[in-house]
Tab-separated table of C-alpha atoms and ligand atoms in Angstrom:
chain	number	residue	atom	x	y	z
K	1099	MET	CA	58.752	-33.301	-6.413
K	1100	GLU	CA	60.884	-29.927	-4.884
K	1101	GLU	CA	63.788	-30.971	-6.359
K	1102	LYS	CA	62.367	-31.292	-10.055
K	1103	ILE	CA	60.279	-27.490	-9.278
K	1104	GLU	CA	63.949	-26.177	-9.128
K	1105	GLN	CA	64.667	-27.490	-12.386
K	1106	ASN	CA	61.635	-26.174	-13.428
K	1107	PHE	CA	62.854	-22.447	-12.605
K	1108	LYS	CA	65.725	-23.438	-14.034
K	1109	GLU	CA	64.704	-24.315	-17.082
K	1110	ILE	CA	62.962	-20.934	-17.427
K	1111	LEU	CA	65.333	-18.984	-16.679
K	1112	GLU	CA	67.506	-20.544	-19.362
K	1113	PHE	CA	64.658	-20.079	-21.422
K	1114	ILE	CA	64.588	-16.310	-21.063
K	1115	GLY	CA	68.434	-15.383	-22.062
K	1116	GLU	CA	69.240	-16.246	-19.013
K	1117	ASP	CA	72.636	-18.754	-17.022
K	1118	SER	CA	71.045	-19.802	-14.038
K	1119	SER	CA	74.340	-21.025	-13.176
K	1120	ARG	CA	75.270	-17.091	-12.261
K	1121	GLU	CA	75.728	-15.606	-8.921
K	1122	GLY	CA	72.287	-14.029	-8.658
K	1123	LEU	CA	70.222	-16.486	-9.682
K	1124	ALA	CA	71.492	-19.141	-7.492
K	1125	GLN	CA	69.013	-19.273	-5.798
K	1126	THR	CA	66.361	-17.479	-7.170
K	1127	PRO	CA	64.494	-20.885	-8.550
K	1128	LYS	CA	64.568	-22.048	-4.942
K	1129	ARG	CA	62.919	-18.826	-3.311
K	1130	LEU	CA	60.821	-18.855	-6.523
K	1131	MET	CA	59.299	-22.608	-5.453
K	1132	GLU	CA	58.670	-21.031	-1.061
K	1133	SER	CA	57.439	-17.710	-2.620
K	1134	PHE	CA	54.780	-20.484	-5.297
K	1135	LYS	CA	54.055	-22.108	-1.926
K	1136	GLU	CA	52.875	-19.190	0.190
K	1137	ILE	CA	50.634	-16.778	-3.421
K	1138	PHE	CA	49.234	-19.921	-4.325
K	1139	SER	CA	48.613	-20.918	-0.306
K	1140	GLY	CA	44.521	-20.436	-0.607
K	1141	TYR	CA	44.843	-24.179	-2.226
K	1142	SER	CA	44.527	-26.246	1.122
K	1143	VAL	CA	42.280	-24.270	3.370
K	1144	ASN	CA	39.015	-24.582	3.051
K	1145	PRO	CA	36.641	-21.603	2.136
K	1146	SER	CA	33.524	-22.687	4.576
K	1147	GLU	CA	35.267	-23.887	7.103
K	1148	ILE	CA	36.612	-19.869	7.615
K	1149	LEU	CA	33.261	-18.742	7.730
K	1150	GLY	CA	32.652	-22.264	10.253
K	1151	THR	CA	32.440	-19.795	13.758
K	1152	THR	CA	29.498	-17.770	13.509
K	1153	PHE	CA	26.451	-16.449	15.945
K	1154	ASN	CA	23.474	-15.865	16.845
K	1155	GLU	CA	21.834	-12.617	17.214
K	1156	GLY	CA	18.343	-13.365	17.233
K	1157	ALA	CA	17.056	-10.312	15.586
K	1158	SER	CA	19.524	-8.931	13.599
K	1159	ASP	CA	18.763	-8.324	10.434
K	1160	GLU	CA	20.159	-4.904	9.557
K	1161	MET	CA	23.708	-4.787	6.713
K	1162	VAL	CA	26.655	-5.629	7.647
K	1163	VAL	CA	29.119	-4.478	4.957
K	1164	LEU	CA	33.135	-4.754	5.146
K	1165	LYS	CA	34.597	-2.116	2.560
K	1166	ASP	CA	38.412	-1.174	1.252
K	1167	VAL	CA	39.837	-4.921	2.378
K	1168	GLU	CA	42.588	-5.275	0.045
K	1169	PHE	CA	43.894	-8.652	-1.941
K	1170	TYR	CA	47.074	-9.665	-4.222
K	1171	SER	CA	46.269	-12.649	-6.977
K	1172	MET	CA	47.329	-14.112	-9.561
K	1173	CYS	CA	46.071	-14.001	-13.038
K	1174	GLU	CA	45.231	-17.569	-14.526
K	1175	HIS	CA	46.195	-16.614	-17.960
K	1176	HIS	CA	49.304	-15.298	-17.984
K	1177	LEU	CA	50.247	-16.009	-14.005
K	1178	LEU	CA	50.534	-12.643	-13.367
K	1179	PRO	CA	49.612	-10.030	-10.714
K	1180	PHE	CA	46.606	-8.279	-10.043
K	1181	TYR	CA	45.832	-6.588	-6.818
K	1182	GLY	CA	43.071	-4.281	-5.537
K	1183	LYS	CA	40.200	-4.628	-2.819
K	1184	VAL	CA	37.271	-6.305	-1.675
K	1185	SER	CA	34.025	-4.812	-0.734
K	1186	ILE	CA	31.364	-7.341	0.969
K	1187	GLY	CA	28.195	-6.414	1.855
K	1188	TYR	CA	25.232	-8.636	3.546
K	1189	ILE	CA	21.995	-9.179	5.576
K	1190	PRO	CA	21.919	-11.693	7.814
K	1191	ASP	CA	19.360	-14.328	8.670
K	1192	LYS	CA	20.010	-14.816	11.965
K	1193	LYS	CA	23.786	-15.756	10.868
K	1194	ILE	CA	26.975	-13.528	11.326
K	1195	VAL	CA	30.846	-14.075	11.328
K	1196	GLY	CA	33.682	-12.429	12.301
K	1197	ILE	CA	35.640	-9.428	10.821
K	1198	SER	CA	38.756	-11.342	10.322
K	1199	ALA	CA	36.583	-14.744	9.296
K	1200	LEU	CA	35.574	-12.056	5.855
K	1201	VAL	CA	38.442	-11.205	5.468
K	1202	ARG	CA	40.219	-14.258	5.797
K	1203	LEU	CA	37.892	-15.945	2.904
K	1204	VAL	CA	38.833	-13.088	0.559
K	1205	GLU	CA	42.731	-14.222	1.288
K	1206	VAL	CA	41.869	-17.734	0.804
K	1207	PHE	CA	40.508	-17.689	-2.690
K	1208	SER	CA	42.879	-14.773	-3.945
K	1209	LYS	CA	45.863	-17.247	-2.583
K	1210	ARG	CA	45.181	-19.647	-5.396
K	1211	LEU	CA	45.016	-18.182	-10.063
K	1212	GLN	CA	42.580	-16.912	-10.211
K	1213	ILE	CA	40.122	-14.297	-13.204
K	1214	GLN	CA	38.941	-11.713	-11.016
K	1215	GLU	CA	35.229	-12.586	-12.291
K	1216	ASN	CA	35.166	-15.994	-10.485
K	1217	MET	CA	37.181	-14.533	-7.568
K	1218	THR	CA	33.749	-12.490	-7.158
K	1219	THR	CA	31.486	-14.967	-7.065
K	1220	GLN	CA	32.874	-17.318	-5.249
K	1221	ILE	CA	33.089	-15.056	-2.035
K	1222	ALA	CA	29.518	-14.502	-2.802
K	1223	LYS	CA	28.131	-18.427	-3.300
K	1224	THR	CA	30.360	-19.505	-0.106
K	1225	LEU	CA	28.872	-16.910	2.068
K	1226	MET	CA	25.160	-17.353	1.358
K	1227	GLU	CA	25.909	-21.038	1.036
K	1228	VAL	CA	27.452	-20.829	4.781
K	1229	LEU	CA	25.189	-18.680	6.470
K	1230	ASN	CA	22.647	-18.800	4.875
K	1231	PRO	CA	21.548	-14.598	4.848
K	1232	LYS	CA	19.232	-12.801	3.201
K	1233	GLY	CA	21.217	-11.329	-0.336
K	1234	VAL	CA	24.447	-10.827	-0.396
K	1235	MET	CA	26.771	-8.376	-2.852
K	1236	VAL	CA	30.441	-8.533	-3.255
K	1237	VAL	CA	32.706	-5.325	-5.576
K	1238	VAL	CA	36.151	-6.099	-6.455
K	1239	GLU	CA	38.124	-3.377	-7.969
K	1240	ALA	CA	41.158	-4.565	-9.487
K	1241	GLN	CA	44.468	-3.434	-11.518
K	1242	HIS	CA	45.969	-6.050	-13.820
K	1243	LEU	CA	49.461	-7.266	-14.348
K	1244	CYS	CA	49.268	-8.346	-17.127
K	1245	MET	CA	47.321	-5.051	-19.065
K	1246	MET	CA	49.889	-2.835	-17.116
K	1247	MET	CA	52.724	-4.544	-18.490
K	1248	ARG	CA	52.059	-6.764	-21.703
K	1249	GLY	CA	49.579	-6.853	-24.278
K	1250	VAL	CA	47.394	-3.493	-25.059
K	1251	LYS	CA	49.543	-2.085	-22.185
K	1252	GLN	CA	46.793	-0.315	-20.322
K	1253	GLN	CA	47.571	1.223	-17.286
K	1254	LYS	CA	44.827	2.983	-15.760
K	1255	GLY	CA	42.712	0.402	-16.398
K	1256	THR	CA	40.446	-0.458	-13.383
K	1257	LEU	CA	37.940	-3.792	-13.929
K	1258	ILE	CA	35.660	-4.262	-11.804
K	1259	THR	CA	33.278	-6.444	-10.801
K	1260	SER	CA	30.553	-7.904	-8.982
K	1261	ALA	CA	28.166	-11.025	-7.122
K	1262	VAL	CA	24.943	-10.027	-6.458
K	1263	ARG	CA	22.403	-12.701	-4.450
K	1264	GLY	CA	18.883	-12.945	-3.001
K	1265	ILE	CA	17.903	-9.240	-1.546
K	1266	PHE	CA	20.814	-6.966	-2.855
K	1267	LYS	CA	19.659	-8.525	-6.250
K	1268	SER	CA	15.735	-7.962	-6.081
K	1269	ASP	CA	14.848	-4.626	-3.987
K	1270	PRO	CA	17.272	-1.957	-5.867
K	1271	ARG	CA	16.631	0.214	-2.611
K	1272	THR	CA	18.783	-2.103	-0.693
K	1273	ARG	CA	21.728	-3.131	-2.731
K	1274	GLU	CA	22.266	0.997	-3.620
K	1275	GLU	CA	22.121	1.673	0.809
K	1276	PHE	CA	25.346	-1.329	-0.383
K	1277	MET	CA	27.147	1.394	-2.489
K	1278	GLY	CA	26.375	4.717	-1.088
K	1279	HIS	CA	28.959	2.599	1.917
K	1280	ILE	CA	31.347	2.039	-0.429
K	1281	ARG	CA	31.813	5.030	-2.098
Y	1633	ZN	ZN1	45.484	-12.149	-16.947
């Protein structure tokens, strides 16, 4: 399998007009393969299991906000990077998770082929399913290389997506409180 992938990358190098046998490129197919393993390591992890360790905080129903978690992902349409930050808020119903679990959750979904809209929804959906909180809100802001390097070449545009669940949806004040925290 790995040999075949290296061969395919070599053919891609030829396709773009390169001499894949020149010194600087000799190890490139192998490096590409290794870097793909790392960039796409999110497939081998079950997101629900990351949130497996929860704490029971009986009375706590205050908002938990983690803002500006950095991420790097690859768009599924062009295989070019998009990167930015994710902010997560939720209001627990007994179950809470550690900060590192939230960071890992962002990492697992970002280290897959993605579109930003889906990544945003997947993070919110997993938190709803596993923690069963009163509500969740996820906001993602990102720069897309596929927009900056090619196509419309619009370099300043930031794409903002959000997913809103539970009380964040039904109560505008909860939503505003969250937006106030992440601004
Ligand atoms: Zn793209």
